[in-house]
Short mmCIF file of C-alpha atoms and ligand atoms in Angstrom, two decimals:
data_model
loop_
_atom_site.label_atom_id
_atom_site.label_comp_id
_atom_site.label_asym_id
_atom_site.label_seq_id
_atom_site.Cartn_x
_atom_site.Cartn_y
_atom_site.Cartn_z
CA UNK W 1 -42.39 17.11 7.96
CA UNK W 2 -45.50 14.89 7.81
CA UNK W 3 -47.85 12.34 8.75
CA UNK W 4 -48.29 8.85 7.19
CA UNK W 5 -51.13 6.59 6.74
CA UNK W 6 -52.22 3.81 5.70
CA UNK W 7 -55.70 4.86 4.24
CA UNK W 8 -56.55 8.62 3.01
CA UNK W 9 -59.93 9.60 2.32
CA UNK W 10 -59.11 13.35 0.69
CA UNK W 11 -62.70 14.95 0.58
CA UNK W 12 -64.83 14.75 3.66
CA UNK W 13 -68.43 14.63 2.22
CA UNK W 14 -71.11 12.00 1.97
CA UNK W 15 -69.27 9.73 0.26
CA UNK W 16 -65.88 9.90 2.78
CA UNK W 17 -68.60 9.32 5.78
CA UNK W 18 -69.97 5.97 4.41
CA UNK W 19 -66.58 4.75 3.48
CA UNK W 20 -65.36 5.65 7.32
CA UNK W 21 -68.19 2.96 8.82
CA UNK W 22 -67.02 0.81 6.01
CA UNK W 23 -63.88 0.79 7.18
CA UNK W 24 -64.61 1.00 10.66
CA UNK W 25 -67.51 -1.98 10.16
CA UNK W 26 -64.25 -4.27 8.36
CA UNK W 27 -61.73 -3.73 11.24
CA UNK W 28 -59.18 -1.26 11.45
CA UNK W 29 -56.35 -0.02 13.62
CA UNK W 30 -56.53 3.25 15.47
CA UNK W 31 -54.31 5.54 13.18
CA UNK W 32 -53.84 4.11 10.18
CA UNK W 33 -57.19 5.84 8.74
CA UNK W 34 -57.13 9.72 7.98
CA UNK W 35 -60.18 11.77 6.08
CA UNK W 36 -58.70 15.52 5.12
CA UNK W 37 -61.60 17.85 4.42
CA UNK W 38 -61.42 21.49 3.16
CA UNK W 39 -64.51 22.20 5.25
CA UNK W 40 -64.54 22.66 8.64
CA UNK W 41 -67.01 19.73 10.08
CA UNK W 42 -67.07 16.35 9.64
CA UNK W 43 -69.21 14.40 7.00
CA UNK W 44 -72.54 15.07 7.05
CA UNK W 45 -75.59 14.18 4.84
CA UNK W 46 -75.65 17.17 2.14
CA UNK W 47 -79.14 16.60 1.02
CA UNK W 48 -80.27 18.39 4.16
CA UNK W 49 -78.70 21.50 3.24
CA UNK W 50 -81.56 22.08 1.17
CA UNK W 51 -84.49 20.72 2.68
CA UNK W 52 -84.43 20.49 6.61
CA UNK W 53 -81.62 22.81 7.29
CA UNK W 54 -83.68 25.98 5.15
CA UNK W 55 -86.60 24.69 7.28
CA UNK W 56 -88.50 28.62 9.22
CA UNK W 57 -89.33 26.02 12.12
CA UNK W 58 -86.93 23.54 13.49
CA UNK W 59 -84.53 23.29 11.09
CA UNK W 60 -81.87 20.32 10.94
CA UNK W 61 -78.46 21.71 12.29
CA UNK W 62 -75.32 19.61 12.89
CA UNK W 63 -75.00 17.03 14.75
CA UNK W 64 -77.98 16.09 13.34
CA UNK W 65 -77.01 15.14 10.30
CA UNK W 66 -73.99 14.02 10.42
CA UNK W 67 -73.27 10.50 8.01
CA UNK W 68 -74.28 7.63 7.83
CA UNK W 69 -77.94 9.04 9.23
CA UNK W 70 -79.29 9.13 5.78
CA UNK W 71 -79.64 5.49 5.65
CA UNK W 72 -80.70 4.66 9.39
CA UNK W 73 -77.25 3.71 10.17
CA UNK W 74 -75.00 5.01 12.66
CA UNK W 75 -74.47 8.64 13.42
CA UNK W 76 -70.58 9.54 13.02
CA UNK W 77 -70.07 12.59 15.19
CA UNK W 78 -66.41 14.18 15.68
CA UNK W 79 -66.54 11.79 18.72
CA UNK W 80 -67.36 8.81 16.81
CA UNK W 81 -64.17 9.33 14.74
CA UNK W 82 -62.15 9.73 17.96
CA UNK W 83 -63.71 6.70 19.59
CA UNK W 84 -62.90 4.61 16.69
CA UNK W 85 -59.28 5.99 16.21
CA UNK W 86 -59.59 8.00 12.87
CA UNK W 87 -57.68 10.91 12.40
CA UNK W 88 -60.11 13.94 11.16
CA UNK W 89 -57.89 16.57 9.35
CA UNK W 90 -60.61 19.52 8.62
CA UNK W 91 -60.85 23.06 7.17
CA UNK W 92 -57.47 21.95 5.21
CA UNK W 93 -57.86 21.72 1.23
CA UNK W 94 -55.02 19.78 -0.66
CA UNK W 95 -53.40 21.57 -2.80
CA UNK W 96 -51.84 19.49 -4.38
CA UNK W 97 -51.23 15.47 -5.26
CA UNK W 98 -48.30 13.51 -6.11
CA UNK W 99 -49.66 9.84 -6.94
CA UNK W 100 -46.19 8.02 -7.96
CA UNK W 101 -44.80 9.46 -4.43
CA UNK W 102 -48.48 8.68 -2.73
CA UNK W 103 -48.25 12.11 -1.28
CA UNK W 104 -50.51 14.85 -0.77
CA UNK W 105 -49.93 18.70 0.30
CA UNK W 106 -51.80 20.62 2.05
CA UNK W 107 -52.50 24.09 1.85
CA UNK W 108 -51.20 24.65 5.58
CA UNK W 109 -47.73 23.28 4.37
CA UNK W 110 -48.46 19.31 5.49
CA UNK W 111 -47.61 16.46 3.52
CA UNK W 112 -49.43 13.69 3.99
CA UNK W 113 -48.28 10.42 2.52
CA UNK W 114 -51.20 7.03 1.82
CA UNK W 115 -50.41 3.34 1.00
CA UNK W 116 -54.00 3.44 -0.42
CA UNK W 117 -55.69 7.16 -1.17
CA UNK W 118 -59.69 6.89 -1.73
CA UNK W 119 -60.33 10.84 -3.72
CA UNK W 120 -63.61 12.05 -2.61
CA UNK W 121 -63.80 15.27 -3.71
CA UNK W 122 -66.82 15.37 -4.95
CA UNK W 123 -67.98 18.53 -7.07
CA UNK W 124 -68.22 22.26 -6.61
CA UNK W 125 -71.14 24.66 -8.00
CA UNK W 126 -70.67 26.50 -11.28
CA UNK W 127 -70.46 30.15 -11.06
CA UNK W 128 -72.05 32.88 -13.13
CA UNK W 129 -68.56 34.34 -13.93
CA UNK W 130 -68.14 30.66 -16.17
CA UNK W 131 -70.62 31.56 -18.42
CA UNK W 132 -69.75 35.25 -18.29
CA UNK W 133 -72.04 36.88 -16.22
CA UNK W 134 -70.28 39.39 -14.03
CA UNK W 135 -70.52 41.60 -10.90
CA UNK W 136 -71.40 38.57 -8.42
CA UNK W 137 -69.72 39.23 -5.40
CA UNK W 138 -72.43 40.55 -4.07
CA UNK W 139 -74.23 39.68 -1.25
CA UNK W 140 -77.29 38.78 -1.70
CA UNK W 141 -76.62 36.13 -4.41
CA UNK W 142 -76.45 32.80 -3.18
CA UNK W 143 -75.35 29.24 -4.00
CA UNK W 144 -75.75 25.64 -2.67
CA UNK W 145 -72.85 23.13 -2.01
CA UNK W 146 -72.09 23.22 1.33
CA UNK W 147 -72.79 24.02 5.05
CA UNK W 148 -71.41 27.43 4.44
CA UNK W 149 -73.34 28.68 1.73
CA UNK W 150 -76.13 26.96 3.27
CA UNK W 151 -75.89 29.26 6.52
CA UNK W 152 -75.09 32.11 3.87
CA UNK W 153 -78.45 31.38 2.61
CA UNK W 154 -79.99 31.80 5.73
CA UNK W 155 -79.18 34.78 6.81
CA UNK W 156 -80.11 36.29 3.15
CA UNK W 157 -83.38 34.44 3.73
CA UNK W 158 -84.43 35.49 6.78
CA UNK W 159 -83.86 39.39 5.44
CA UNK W 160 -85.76 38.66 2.65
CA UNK W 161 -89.43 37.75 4.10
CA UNK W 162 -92.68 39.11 2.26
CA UNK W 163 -89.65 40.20 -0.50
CA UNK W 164 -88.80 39.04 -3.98
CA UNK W 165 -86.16 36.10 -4.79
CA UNK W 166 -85.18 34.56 -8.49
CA UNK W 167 -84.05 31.27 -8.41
CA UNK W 168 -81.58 30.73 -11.64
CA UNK W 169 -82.11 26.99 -13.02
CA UNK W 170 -84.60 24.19 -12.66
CA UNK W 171 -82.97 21.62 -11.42
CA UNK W 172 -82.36 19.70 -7.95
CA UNK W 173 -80.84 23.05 -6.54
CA UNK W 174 -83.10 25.09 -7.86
CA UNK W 175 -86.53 23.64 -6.80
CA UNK W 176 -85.53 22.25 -3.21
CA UNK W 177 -84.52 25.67 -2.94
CA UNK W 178 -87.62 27.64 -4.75
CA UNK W 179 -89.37 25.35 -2.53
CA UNK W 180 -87.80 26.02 0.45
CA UNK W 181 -87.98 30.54 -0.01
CA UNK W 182 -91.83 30.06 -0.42
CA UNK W 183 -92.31 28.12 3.26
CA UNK W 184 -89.51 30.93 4.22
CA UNK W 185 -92.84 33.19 2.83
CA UNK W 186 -90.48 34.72 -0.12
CA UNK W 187 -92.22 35.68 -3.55
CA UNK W 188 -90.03 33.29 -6.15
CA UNK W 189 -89.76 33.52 -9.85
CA UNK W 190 -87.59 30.59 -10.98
CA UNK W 191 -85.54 31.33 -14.48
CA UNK W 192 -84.15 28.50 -16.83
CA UNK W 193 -83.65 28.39 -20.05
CA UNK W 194 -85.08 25.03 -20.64
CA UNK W 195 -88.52 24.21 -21.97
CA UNK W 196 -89.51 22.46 -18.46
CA UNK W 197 -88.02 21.98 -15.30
CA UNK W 198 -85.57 19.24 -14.38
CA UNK W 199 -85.26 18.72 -18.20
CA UNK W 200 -82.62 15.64 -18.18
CA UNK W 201 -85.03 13.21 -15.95
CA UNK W 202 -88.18 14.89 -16.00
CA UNK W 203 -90.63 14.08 -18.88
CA UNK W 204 -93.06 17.15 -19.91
CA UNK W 205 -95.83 15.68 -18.49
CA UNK W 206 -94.06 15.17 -15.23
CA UNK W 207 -92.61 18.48 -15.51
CA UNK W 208 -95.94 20.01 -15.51
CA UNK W 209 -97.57 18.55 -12.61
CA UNK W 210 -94.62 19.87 -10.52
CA UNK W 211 -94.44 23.47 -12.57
CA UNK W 212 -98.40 23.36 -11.25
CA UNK W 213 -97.76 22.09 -7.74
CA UNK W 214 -95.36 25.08 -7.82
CA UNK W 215 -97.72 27.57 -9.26
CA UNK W 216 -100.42 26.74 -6.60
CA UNK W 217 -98.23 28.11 -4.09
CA UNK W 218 -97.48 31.10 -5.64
CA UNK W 219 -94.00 30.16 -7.30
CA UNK W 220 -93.83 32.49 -11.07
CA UNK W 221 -91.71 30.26 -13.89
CA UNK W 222 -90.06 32.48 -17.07
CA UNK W 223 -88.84 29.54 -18.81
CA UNK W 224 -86.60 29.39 -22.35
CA UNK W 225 -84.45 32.14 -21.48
CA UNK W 226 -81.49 33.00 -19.26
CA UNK W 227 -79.87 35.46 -17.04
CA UNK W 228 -77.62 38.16 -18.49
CA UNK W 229 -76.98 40.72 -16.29
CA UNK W 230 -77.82 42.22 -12.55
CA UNK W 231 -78.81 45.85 -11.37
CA UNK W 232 -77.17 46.57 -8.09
CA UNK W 233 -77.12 49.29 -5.33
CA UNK W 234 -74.47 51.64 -4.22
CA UNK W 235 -72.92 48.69 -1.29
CA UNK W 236 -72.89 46.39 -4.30
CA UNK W 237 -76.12 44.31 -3.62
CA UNK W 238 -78.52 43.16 -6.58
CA UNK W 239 -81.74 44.65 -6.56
CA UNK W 240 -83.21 43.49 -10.19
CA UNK W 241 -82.28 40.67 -12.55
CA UNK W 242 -81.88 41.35 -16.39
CA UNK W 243 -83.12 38.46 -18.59
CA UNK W 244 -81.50 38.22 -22.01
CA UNK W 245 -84.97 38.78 -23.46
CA UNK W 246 -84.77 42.27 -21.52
CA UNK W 247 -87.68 41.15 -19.11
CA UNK W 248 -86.39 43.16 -15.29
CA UNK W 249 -86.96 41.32 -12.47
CA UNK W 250 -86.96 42.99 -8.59
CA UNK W 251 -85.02 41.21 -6.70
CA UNK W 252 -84.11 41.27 -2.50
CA UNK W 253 -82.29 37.75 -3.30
CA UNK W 254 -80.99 35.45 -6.00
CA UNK W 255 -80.18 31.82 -5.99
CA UNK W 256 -78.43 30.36 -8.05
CA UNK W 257 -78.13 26.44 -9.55
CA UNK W 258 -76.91 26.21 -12.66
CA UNK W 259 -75.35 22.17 -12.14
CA UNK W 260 -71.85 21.32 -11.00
CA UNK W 261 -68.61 20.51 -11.97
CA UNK W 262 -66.42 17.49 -10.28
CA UNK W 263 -63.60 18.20 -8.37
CA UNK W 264 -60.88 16.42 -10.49
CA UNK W 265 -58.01 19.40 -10.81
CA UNK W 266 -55.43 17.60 -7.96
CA UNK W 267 -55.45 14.13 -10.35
CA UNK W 268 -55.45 15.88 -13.69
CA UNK W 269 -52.52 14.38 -16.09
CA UNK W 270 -51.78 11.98 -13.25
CA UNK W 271 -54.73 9.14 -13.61
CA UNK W 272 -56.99 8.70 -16.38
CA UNK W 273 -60.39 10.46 -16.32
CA UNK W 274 -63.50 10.26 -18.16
CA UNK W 275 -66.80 11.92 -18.69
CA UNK W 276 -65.75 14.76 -16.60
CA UNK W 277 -64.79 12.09 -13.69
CA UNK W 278 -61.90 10.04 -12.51
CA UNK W 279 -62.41 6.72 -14.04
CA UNK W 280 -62.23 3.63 -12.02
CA UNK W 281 -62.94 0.11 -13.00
CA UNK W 282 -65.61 -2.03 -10.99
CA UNK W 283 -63.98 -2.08 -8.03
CA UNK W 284 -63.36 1.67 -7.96
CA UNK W 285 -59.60 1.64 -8.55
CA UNK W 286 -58.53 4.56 -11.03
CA UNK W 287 -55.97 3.91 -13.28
CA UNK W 288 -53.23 4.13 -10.78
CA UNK W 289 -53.27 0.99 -8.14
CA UNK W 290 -52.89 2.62 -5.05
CA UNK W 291 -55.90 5.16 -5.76
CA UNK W 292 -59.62 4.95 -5.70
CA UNK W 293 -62.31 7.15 -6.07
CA UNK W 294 -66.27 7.31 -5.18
CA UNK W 295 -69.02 9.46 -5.17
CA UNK W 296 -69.70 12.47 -7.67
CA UNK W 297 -66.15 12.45 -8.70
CA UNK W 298 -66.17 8.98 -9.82
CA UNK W 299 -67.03 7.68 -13.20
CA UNK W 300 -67.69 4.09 -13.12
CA UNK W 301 -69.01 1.27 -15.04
CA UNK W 302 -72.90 0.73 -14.56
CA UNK W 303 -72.97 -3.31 -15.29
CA UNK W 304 -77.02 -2.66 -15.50
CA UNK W 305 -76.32 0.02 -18.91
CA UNK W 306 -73.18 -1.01 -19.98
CA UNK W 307 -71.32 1.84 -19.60
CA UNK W 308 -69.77 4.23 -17.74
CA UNK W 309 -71.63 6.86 -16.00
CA UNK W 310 -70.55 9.67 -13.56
CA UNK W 311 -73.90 9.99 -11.04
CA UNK W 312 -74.84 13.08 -9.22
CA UNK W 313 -76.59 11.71 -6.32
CA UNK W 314 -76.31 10.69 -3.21
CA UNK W 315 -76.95 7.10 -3.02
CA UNK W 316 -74.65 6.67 -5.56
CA UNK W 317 -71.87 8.12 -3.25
CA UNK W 318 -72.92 6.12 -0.30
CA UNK W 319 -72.91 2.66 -2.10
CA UNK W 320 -69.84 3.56 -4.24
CA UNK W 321 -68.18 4.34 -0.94
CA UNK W 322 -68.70 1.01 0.42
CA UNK W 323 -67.82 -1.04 -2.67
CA UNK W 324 -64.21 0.85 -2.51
CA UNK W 325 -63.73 0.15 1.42
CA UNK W 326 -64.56 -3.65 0.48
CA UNK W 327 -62.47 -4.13 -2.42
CA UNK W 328 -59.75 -2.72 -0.93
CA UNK W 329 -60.49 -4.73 2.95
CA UNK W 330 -61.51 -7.98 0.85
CA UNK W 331 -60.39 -7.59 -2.69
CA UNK W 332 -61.03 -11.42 -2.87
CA UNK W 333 -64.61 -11.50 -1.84
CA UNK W 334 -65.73 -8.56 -3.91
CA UNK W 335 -66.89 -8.37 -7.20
CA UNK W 336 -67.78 -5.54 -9.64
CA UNK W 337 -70.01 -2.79 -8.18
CA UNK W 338 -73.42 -3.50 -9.65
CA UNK W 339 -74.99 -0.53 -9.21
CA UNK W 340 -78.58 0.30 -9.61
CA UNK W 341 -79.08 4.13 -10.13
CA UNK W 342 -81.28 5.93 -7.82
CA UNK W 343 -82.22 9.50 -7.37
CA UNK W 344 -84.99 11.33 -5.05
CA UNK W 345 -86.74 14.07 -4.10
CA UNK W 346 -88.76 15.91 -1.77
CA UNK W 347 -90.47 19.05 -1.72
CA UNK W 348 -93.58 20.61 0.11
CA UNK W 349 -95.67 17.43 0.53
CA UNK W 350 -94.21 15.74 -2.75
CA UNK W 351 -91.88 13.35 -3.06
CA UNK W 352 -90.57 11.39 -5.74
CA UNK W 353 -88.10 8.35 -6.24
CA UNK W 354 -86.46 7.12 -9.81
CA UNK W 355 -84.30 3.99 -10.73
CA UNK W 356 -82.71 3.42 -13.74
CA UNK W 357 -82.49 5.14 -16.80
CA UNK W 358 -84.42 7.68 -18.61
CA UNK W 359 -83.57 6.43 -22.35
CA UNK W 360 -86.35 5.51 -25.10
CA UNK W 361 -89.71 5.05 -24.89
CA UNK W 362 -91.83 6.87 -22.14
CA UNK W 363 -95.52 5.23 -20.65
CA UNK W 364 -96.89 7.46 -18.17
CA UNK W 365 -99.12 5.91 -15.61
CA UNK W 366 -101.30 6.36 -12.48
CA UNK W 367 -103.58 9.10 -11.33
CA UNK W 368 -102.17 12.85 -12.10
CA UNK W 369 -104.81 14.49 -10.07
CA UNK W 370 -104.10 12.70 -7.37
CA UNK W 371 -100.93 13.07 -7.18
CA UNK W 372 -100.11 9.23 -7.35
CA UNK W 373 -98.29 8.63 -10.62
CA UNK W 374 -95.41 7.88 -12.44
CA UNK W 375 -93.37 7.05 -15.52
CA UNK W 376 -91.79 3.72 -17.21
CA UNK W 377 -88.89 3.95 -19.72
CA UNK W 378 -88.81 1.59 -22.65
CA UNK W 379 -85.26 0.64 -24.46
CA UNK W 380 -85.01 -1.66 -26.98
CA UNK W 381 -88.20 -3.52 -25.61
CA UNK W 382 -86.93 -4.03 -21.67
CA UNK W 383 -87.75 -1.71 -19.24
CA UNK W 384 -84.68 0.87 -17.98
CA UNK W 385 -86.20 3.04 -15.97
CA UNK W 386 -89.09 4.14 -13.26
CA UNK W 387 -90.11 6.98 -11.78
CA UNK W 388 -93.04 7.14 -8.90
CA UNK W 389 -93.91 10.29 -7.08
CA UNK W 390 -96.12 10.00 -3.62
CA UNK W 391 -95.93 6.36 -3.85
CA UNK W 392 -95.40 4.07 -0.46
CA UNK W 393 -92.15 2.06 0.60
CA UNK W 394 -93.64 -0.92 -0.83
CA UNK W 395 -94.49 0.40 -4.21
CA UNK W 396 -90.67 2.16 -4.32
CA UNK W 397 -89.24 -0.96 -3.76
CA UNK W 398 -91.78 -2.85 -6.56
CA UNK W 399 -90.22 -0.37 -8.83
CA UNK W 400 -86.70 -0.60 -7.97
CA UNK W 401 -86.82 -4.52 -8.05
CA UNK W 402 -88.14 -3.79 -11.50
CA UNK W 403 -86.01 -1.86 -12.97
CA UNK W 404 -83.38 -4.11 -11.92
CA UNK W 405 -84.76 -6.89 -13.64
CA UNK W 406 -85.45 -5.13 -17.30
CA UNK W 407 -88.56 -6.97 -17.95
CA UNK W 408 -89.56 -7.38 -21.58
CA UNK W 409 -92.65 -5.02 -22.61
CA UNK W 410 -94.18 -6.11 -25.65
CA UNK W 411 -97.82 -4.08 -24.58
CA UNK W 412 -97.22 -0.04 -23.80
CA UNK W 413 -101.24 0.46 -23.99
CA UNK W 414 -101.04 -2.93 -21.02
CA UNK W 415 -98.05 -1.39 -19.72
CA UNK W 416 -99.73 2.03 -19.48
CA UNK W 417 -103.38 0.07 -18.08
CA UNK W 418 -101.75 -2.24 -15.42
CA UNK W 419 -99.81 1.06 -14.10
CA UNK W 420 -97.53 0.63 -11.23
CA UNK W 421 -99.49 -2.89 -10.56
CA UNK W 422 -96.96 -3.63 -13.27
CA UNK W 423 -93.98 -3.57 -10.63
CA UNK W 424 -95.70 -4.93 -7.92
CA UNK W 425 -96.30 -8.30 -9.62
CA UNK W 426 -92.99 -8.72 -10.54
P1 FAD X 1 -69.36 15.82 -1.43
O1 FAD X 1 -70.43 15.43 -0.47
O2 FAD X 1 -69.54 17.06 -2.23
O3 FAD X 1 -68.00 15.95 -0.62
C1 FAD X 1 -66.80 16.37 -1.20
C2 FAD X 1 -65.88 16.85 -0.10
O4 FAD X 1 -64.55 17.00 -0.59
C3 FAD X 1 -66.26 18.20 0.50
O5 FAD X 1 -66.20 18.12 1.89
C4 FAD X 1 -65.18 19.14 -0.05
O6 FAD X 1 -64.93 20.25 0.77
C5 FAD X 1 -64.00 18.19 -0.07
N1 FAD X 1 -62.90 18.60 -0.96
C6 FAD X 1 -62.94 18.82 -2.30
N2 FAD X 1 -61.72 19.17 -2.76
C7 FAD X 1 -60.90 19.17 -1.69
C8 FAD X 1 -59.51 19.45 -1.51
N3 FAD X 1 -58.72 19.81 -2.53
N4 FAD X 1 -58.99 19.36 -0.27
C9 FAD X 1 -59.75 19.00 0.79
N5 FAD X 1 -61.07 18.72 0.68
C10 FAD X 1 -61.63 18.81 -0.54
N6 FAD X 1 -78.63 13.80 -4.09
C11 FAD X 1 -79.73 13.04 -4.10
O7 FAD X 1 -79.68 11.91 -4.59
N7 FAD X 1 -80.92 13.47 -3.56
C12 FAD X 1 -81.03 14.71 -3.03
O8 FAD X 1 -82.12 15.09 -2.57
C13 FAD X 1 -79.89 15.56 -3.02
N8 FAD X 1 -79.96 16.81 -2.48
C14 FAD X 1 -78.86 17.61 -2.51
C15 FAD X 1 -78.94 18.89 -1.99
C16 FAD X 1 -77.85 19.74 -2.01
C17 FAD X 1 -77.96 21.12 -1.44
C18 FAD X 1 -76.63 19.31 -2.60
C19 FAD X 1 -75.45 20.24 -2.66
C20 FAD X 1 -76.53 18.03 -3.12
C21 FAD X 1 -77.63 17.16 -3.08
N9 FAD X 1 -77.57 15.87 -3.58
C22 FAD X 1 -78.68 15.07 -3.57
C23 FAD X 1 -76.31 15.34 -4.13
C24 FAD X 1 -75.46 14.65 -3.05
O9 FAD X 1 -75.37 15.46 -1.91
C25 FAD X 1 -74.09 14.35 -3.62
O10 FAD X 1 -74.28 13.39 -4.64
C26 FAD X 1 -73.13 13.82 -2.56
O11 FAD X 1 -72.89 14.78 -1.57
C27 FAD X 1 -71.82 13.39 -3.19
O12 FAD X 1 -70.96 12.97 -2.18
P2 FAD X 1 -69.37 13.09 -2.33
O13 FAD X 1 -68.79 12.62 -1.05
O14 FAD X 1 -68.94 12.52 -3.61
O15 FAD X 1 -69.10 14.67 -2.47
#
């Protein structure tokens, strides 16, 4: 027994949210659109989980965040999805896919057939255990996907105040969440084993005005080394962290994130995949016609690099989202995705936006001590790349619009001089 549809969104993140307006937006019937999501809620913007929902004061909690607020756009609560006739099939994974029957099963015995199936799966968090650290079913370590290990995190938090958490890696997860334990008043050391924090976009210099922004509120950094083991109590809870240099870190709490890993298992040996994703062409159609796939699970060609790239990052999901729910409502009036790459931040009072790419030459610019500044990348004489923290909406967009252009640089002392009045006179 079963249901059919005509449209399956299988995931029911960020990216499954914006393609649900899409849909909605192009004119559907009641019924023939179903989103089936392992968790238990309906899509909501994950980017909160780390910054407004850890929030002491306030913090975000559902409905609040539910898509498509993250770009100003309508909120789509359960009731939204009733109103507008689309079936919500939550806390149900799939546990498996057929693509040449266009069927999927669920893990509560339900098989669910699609004419077209949109996979937005999206990622999951790496665990210790992969790289062979064990014992970490306990407690008090933490990790940072979804609403449930946010609310997890939480409850350790708020048991932890005036005590001592590690964060393990420094990247996104890592210093939203670093961030977020010191306004929770937590002491934080933050552990990586690179030589600065958010190594693949950050440059040193960058690094180090963050690493100092951290410092000033009390945050300790052991960099160039890793984790290798944990002390725990009798009921199993970690009370010190063992560094592979032998350095012993107290710890109440430990969170970790050490990057992600898409969720491509259900597709595996059925569609082609690539760099880690499931490939699609331009307008987000994997390698089987009936199937598409957006957000962090998709790898897809970036006109702007000539590639193909899987992103990380939220915009990326929203945008891809919409390009698939066109090309499949209008596959006559829509073209390749052309897709500018976009990533941000914010933490304390910082925050930061980047387009682009972060490939060849680097001219840092602005004022460092003032906490106005940012970066231009170089390649092959164009400009790929910008990165502005504390800048205004104006001066984002001045560097967006830039990057998307690729300007020739001939002058990096200019370039460096004229700063980010660079991208505003473009
Ligand atoms: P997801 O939002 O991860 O959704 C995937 C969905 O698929 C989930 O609901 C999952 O349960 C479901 N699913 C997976 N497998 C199955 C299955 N077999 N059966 C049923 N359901 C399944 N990006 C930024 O650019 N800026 C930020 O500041 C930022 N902050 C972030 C903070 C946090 C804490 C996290 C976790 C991510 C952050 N990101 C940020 C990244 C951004 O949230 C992701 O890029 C985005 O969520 C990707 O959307 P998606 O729909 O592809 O995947």
């Amino acid at each position: 027994m079963g249901r059919a549809f005509v449209y399956v969104i299988l995931g029911g993140g960020v990216a499954a949210g914006y393609a649900a307006l899409e849909f909605s937006r192009r004119g559907i019937s009641r019924g023939e659109l179903c989103i089936i999501s392992e968790e238990p809620v309906a899509p909501y913007e994950r980017p909160a989980l780390s910054k407004g929902f850890l929030l002491p004061e306030a913090p975000a909690r559902l409905p609040s965040f539910h898509t498509c607020v993250g770009a100003n756009e309508e909120r789509l609560t359960p009731k939204w999805y009733k109103e507008h006739g689309i079936e919500l099939v939550l806390g149900t994974r799939v546990k498996s896919a057929d693509v040449k029957r266009k069927t999927l099963l669920t893990a509560t015995g339900e098989t669910i057939s699609y004419k077209i199936l949109i996979i937005a799966t999206g990622a999951r968090a790496l665990k210790l255990e992969e790289f062979g650290v064990n014992g970490l079913d306990a407690e008090n370590i933490c990790y940072l996907r979804d609403l449930a290990d946010a609310t997890r995190l939480v409850g350790v938090m708020q048991s932890c105040a005036e005590k001592n958490a590690v964060v393990i890696g420094g990247g996104y997860i890592g210093m939203e969440c670093a961030a977020s334990l010191v306004i929770n008043k937590i002491n934080v050391t933050m552990v990586f084993p690179e030589a600065h924090c958010m190594a693949r976009l950050f440059t040193p210099k960058i690094s180090s005005y963050y690493e100092d922004f951290y410092k000033s509120k009390g945050v300790k950094f052991i960099k160039g080394t890793v984790l290798s083991s944990f002390e725990n109590d009798s009921s199993g809870k970690v009370t010190a962290v063992i560094l592979r240099d032998g350095t012993r870190l107290p710890a109440d709490m430990v969170v970790v994130g050490i990057g992600i890993r898409p969720n491509t298992g259900l597709f595996e040996g059925q569609i082609t995949l690539e760099k880690g994703g499931i490939k699609v062409n331009g307008r987000m159609q994997t390698s089987n016609n009936s199937v598409y796939a957006i957000g962090d699970v998709a790898a897809f060609p970036v006109k702007l690099f000539g590639e193909i790239r899987r992103l990380e990052h939220v915009d990326s999901a929203r945008k891809s989202a919409r390009h698939a729910v066109a090309a499949i409502m209008s596959p006559d009036k829509t073209g390749d995705f052309d897709y500018l790459p976009f990533f941000y931040s914010r933490v304390f009072t910082l925050s930061w936006q980047f387009y682009g790419d972060n490939v060849g030459e680097v001219v840092h610019y602005g004022d460092f001590s003032a906490g106005i500044f940012g970066a231009y990348w170089i390649n092959k004489g164009q400009l790929v790349g910008a990165f502005l923290e504390g800048g205004t909406k104006e001066e984002y967009e001045a560097i967006a619009k830039a990057t998307r252009l690729r300007p020739m640089v001939k002058d990096m002392i200019e370039l460096e001089r004229q700063g980010l009045g660079f991208a505003l006179s473009i």
